[in-house]
CSV table of C-alpha atoms in Angstrom, one decimal:
chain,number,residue,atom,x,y,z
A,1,UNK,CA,15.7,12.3,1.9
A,2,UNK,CA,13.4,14.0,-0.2
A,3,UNK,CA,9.2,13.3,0.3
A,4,UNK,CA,8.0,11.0,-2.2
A,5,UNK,CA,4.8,12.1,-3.8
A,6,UNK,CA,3.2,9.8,-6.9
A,7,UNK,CA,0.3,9.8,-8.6
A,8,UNK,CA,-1.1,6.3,-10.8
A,9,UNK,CA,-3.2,6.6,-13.2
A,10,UNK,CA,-3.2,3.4,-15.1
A,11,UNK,CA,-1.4,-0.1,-14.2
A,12,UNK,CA,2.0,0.9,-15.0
A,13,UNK,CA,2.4,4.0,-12.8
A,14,UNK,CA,0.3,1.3,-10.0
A,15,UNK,CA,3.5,-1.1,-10.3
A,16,UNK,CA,5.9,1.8,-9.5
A,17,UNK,CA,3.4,2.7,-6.7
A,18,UNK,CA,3.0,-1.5,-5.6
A,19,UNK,CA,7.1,-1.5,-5.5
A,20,UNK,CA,7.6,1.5,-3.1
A,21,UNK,CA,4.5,0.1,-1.0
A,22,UNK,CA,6.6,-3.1,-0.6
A,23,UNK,CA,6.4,-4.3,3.0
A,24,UNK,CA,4.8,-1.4,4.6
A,25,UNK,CA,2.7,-1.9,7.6
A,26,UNK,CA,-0.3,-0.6,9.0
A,27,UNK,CA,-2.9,-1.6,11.8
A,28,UNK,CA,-6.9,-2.1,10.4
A,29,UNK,CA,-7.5,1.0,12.4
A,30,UNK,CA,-5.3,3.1,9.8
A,31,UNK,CA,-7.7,1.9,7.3
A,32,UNK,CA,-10.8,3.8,6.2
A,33,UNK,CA,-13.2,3.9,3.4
A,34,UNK,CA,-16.0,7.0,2.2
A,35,UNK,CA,-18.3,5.0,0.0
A,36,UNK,CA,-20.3,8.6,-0.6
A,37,UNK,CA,-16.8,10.0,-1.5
A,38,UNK,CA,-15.7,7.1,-3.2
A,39,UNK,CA,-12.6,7.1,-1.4
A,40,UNK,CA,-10.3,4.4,0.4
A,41,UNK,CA,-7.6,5.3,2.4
A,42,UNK,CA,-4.6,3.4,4.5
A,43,UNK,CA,-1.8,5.6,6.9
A,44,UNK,CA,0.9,3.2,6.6
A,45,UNK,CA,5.1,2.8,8.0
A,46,UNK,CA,6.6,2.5,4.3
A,47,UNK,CA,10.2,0.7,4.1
A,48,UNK,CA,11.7,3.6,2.9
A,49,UNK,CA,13.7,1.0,-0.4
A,50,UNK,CA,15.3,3.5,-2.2
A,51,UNK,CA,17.0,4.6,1.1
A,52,UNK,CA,18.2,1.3,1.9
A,53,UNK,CA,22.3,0.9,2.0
A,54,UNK,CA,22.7,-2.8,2.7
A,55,UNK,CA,26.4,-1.8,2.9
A,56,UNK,CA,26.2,0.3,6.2
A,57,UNK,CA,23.0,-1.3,7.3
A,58,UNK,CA,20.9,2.0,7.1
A,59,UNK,CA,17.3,1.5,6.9
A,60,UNK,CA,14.7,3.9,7.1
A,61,UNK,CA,10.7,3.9,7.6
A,62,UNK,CA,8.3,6.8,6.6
A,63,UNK,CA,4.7,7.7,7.6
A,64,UNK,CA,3.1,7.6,3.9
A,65,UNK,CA,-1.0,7.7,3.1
A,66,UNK,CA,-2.3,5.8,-0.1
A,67,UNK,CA,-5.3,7.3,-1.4
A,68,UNK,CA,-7.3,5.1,-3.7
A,69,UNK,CA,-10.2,7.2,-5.4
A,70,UNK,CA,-13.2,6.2,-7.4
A,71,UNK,CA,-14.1,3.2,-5.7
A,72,UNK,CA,-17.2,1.9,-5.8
A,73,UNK,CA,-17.4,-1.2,-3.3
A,74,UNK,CA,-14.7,-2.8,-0.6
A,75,UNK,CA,-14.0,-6.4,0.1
A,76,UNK,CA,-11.7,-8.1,2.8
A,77,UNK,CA,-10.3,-11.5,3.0
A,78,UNK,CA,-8.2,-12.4,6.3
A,79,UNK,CA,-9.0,-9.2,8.4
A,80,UNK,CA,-10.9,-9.1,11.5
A,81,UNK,CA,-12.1,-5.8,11.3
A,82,UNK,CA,-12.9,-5.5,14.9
A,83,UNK,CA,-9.7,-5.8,16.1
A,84,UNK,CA,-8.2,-2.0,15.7
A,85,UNK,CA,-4.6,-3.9,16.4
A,86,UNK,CA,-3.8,-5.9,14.3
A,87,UNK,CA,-0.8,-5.0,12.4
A,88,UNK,CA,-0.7,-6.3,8.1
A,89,UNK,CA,2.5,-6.0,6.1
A,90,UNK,CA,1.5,-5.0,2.3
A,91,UNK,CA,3.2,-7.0,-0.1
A,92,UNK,CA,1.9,-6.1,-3.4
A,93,UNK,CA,-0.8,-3.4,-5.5
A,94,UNK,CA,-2.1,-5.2,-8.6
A,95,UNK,CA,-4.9,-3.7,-11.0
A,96,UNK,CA,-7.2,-6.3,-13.0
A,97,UNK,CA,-9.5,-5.0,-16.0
A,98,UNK,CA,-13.3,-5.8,-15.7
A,99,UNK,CA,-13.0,-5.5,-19.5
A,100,UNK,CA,-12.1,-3.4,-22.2
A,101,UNK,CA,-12.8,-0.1,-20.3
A,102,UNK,CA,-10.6,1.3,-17.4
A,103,UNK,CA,-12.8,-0.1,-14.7
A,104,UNK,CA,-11.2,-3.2,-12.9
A,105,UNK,CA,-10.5,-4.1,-9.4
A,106,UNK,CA,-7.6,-3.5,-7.3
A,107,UNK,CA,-6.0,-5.7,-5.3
A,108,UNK,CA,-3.8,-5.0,-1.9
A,109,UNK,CA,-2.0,-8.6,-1.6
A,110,UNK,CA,-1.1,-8.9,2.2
A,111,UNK,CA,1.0,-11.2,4.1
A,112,UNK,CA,-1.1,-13.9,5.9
A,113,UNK,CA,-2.7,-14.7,2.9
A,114,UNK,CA,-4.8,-11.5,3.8
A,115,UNK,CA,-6.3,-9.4,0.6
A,116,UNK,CA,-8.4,-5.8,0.1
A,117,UNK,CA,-9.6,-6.2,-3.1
A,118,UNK,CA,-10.9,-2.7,-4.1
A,119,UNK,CA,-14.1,-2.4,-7.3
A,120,UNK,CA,-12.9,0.8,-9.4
A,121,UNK,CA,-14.0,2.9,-12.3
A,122,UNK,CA,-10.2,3.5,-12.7
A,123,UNK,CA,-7.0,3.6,-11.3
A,124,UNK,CA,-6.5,7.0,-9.6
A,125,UNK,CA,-4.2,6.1,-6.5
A,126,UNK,CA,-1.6,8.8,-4.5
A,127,UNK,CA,1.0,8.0,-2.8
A,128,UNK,CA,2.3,10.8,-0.3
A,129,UNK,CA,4.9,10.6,2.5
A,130,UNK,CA,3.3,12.5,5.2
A,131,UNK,CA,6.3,12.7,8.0
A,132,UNK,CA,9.8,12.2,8.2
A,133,UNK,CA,11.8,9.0,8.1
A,134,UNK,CA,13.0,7.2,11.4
A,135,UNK,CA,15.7,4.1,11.5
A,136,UNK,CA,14.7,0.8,11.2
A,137,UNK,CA,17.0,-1.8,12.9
A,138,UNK,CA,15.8,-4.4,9.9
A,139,UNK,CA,15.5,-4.9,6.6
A,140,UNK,CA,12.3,-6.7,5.6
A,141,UNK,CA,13.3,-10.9,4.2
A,142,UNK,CA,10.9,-12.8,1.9
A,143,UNK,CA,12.1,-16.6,2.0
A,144,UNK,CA,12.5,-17.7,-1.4
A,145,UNK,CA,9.9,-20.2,-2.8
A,146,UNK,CA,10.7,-23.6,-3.3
């Protein structure tokens, strides 16, 4: 299996980026943000989707980093940031306009009712596997809403 390596620069290439970032996990401490750089970053385990074979039950994990550049301020709902532990499952990237210009805010919707909601002056996010994959005994289940 190949590395993945993506670049998004506007909210279309963010939803192909948001799909492959689908249930990856990470612990706060793989979390970190440069406000002089203007750069957030998260190590994550990615669920490796476009390797999964529900057929034979082959899943697959793979260390990835997600770069977000050109932000300009961080906020946090539902994350105790002193506790380095704490694992969060990503469920979705979404990207909303602060008007008619590329600047916006970008959203990291996490399970728990969790959010990072990132202020940028556009979307420039990467996406880069950094390691090779590893099995997974599991597929990740979202229970359908009622």
């Amino acid at each position: 299996m190949a590395d993945l390596k993506l670049l998004a620069l506007d909210s279309e290439d963010l939803a192909i980026i948001s799909a492959h970032m689908q249930d990856s996990v990470f612990r706060t401490e793989a979390v970190s943000f440069s406000a002089k750089a203007g750069v957030f970053t998260i190590a994550v385990n990615r669920f490796a989707w476009e390797a999964a074979d529900d057929a034979v039950k082959t899943f697959k994990r793979r260390r990835t980093l997600l770069v977000f550049k050109r932000v300009r301020q961080v906020r946090s709902v539902g994350i105790d940031r002193t506790s380095s532990d704490d694992v969060h499952s990503l469920l979705a990237i979404r990207f909303s306009p602060a008007g008619e210009g590329p600047d916006g805010t970008i959203e990291l919707t996490l399970s728990g009712k969790a959010a990072i909601a990132l202020d940028v002056e556009c979307i420039e996010v990467q996406l880069a596997d950094t390691g090779a994959a590893w099995e997974t005994g599991s597929k990740p289940r979202h229970p359908e809403a009622s």
